[in-house]
Coordinates of C-alpha atoms in Angstrom, one line a residue:
X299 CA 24.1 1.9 12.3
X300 CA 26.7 -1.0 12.0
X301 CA 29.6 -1.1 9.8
X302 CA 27.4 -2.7 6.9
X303 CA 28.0 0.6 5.4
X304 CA 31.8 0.3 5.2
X305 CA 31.4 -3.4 3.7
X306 CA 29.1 -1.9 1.1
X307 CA 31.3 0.9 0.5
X308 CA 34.4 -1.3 0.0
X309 CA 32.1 -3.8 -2.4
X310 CA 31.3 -0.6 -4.4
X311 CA 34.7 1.2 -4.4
X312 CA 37.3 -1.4 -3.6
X313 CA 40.8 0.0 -2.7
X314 CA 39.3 3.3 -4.0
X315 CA 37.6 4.3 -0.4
X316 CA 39.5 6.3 1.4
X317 CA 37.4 7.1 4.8
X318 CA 33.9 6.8 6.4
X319 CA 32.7 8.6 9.2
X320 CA 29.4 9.7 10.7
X321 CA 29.2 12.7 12.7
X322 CA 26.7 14.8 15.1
X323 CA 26.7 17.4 17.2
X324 CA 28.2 15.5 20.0
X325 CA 31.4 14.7 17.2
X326 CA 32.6 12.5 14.7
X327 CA 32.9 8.4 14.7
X328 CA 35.5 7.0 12.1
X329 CA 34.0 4.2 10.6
X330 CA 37.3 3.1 8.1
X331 CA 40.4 5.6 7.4
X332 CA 42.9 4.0 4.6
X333 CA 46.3 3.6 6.1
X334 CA 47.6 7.3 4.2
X335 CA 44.8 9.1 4.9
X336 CA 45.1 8.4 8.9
X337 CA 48.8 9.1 8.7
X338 CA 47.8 12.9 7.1
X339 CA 44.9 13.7 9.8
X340 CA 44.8 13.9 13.2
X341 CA 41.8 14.8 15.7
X342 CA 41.8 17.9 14.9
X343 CA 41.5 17.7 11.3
X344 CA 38.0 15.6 12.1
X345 CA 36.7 17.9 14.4
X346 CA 37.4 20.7 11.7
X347 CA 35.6 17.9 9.1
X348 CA 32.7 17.2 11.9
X349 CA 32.2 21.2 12.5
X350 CA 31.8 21.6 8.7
X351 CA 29.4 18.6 8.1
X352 CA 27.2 20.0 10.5
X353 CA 26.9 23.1 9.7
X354 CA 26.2 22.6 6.0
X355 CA 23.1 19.7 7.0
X356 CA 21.7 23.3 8.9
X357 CA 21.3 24.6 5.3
X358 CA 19.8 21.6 3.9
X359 CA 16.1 23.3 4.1
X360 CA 17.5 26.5 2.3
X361 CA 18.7 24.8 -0.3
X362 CA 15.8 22.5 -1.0
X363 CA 13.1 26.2 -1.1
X364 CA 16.3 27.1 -3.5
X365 CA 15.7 24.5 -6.3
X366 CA 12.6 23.8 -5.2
X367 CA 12.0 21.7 -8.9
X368 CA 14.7 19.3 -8.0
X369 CA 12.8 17.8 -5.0
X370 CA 14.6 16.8 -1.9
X371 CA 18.2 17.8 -1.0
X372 CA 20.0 14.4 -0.6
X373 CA 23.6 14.7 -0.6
X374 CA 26.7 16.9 -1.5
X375 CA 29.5 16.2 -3.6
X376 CA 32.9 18.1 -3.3
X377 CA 35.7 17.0 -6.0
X378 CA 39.1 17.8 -4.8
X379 CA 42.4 17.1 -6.5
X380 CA 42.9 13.4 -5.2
X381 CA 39.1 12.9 -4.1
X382 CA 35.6 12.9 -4.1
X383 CA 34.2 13.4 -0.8
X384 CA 30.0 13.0 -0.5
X385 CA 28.3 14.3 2.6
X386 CA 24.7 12.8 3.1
X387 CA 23.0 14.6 5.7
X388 CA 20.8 11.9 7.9
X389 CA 19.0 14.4 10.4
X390 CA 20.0 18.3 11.5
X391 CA 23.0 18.5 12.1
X392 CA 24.2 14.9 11.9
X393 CA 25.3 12.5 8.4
X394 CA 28.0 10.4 6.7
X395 CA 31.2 11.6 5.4
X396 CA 32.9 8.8 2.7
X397 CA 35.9 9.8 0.7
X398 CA 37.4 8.1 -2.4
X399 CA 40.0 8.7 -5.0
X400 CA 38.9 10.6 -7.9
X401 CA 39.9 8.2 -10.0
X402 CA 37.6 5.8 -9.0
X403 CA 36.5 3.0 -11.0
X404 CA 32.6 3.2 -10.7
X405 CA 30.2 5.3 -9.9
X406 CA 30.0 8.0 -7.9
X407 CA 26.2 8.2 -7.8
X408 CA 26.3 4.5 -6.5
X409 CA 28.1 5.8 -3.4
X410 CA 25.8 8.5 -2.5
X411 CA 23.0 5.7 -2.6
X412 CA 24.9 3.3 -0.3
X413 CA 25.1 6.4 1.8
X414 CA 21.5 7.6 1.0
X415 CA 20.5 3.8 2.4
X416 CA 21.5 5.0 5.9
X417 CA 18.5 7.0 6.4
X418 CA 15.8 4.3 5.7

């Protein structure tokens, strides 16, 4: 994968995105961190992020026998006080992190398919 996911991202969400990564077992590539958010992490922050990632694309299957009617599990969104954070999961144990403001100006459901488009 090439950064043709950040320039979507950015066409989609403008000044809104906040941070791309992909992650694996191995650990976690930063694709684009905004200026404040790399000021507030540090490496151990992602690996905390990475660590977490994974282990929620190990429960992808579970959830897909749980609401079995809903068809495949594709991606999670977690809504935080100053952002929306979707995890795609591309394979066990590896995906794509992007973070936006919550008050983003579009919609969210067009960033989980930009995201969704990594696994074709």
């Amino acid at each position: 994968m090439d950064d043709a996911l950040v320039a979507d991202l950015r066409e989609e969400t403008a000044d809104a995105l906040r941070a791309v990564g992909t992650y694996d077992h191995e650990g976690y590539r930063v694709r684009y961190l905004r200026e404040d958010v790399e000021t507030a992490l540090d490496g151990d922050d992602l690996d905390a992020i990475r660590e977490a990632a994974v282990l929620d694309t190990l429960e992808r299957d579970y959830y897909e026998r749980l609401f079995s009617t809903a068809g495949a599990f594709e991606a999670t969104v977690r809504q935080f006080e100053r952002a929306l954070v979707v995890e795609v999961p591309t394979g066990d144990g590896e995906g794509v992190l992007a973070s936006v403001d919550r008050d983003l100006d579009g919609s969210i459901r067009a960033v989980v398919d930009r995201c969704l488009a990594v696994r074709e």
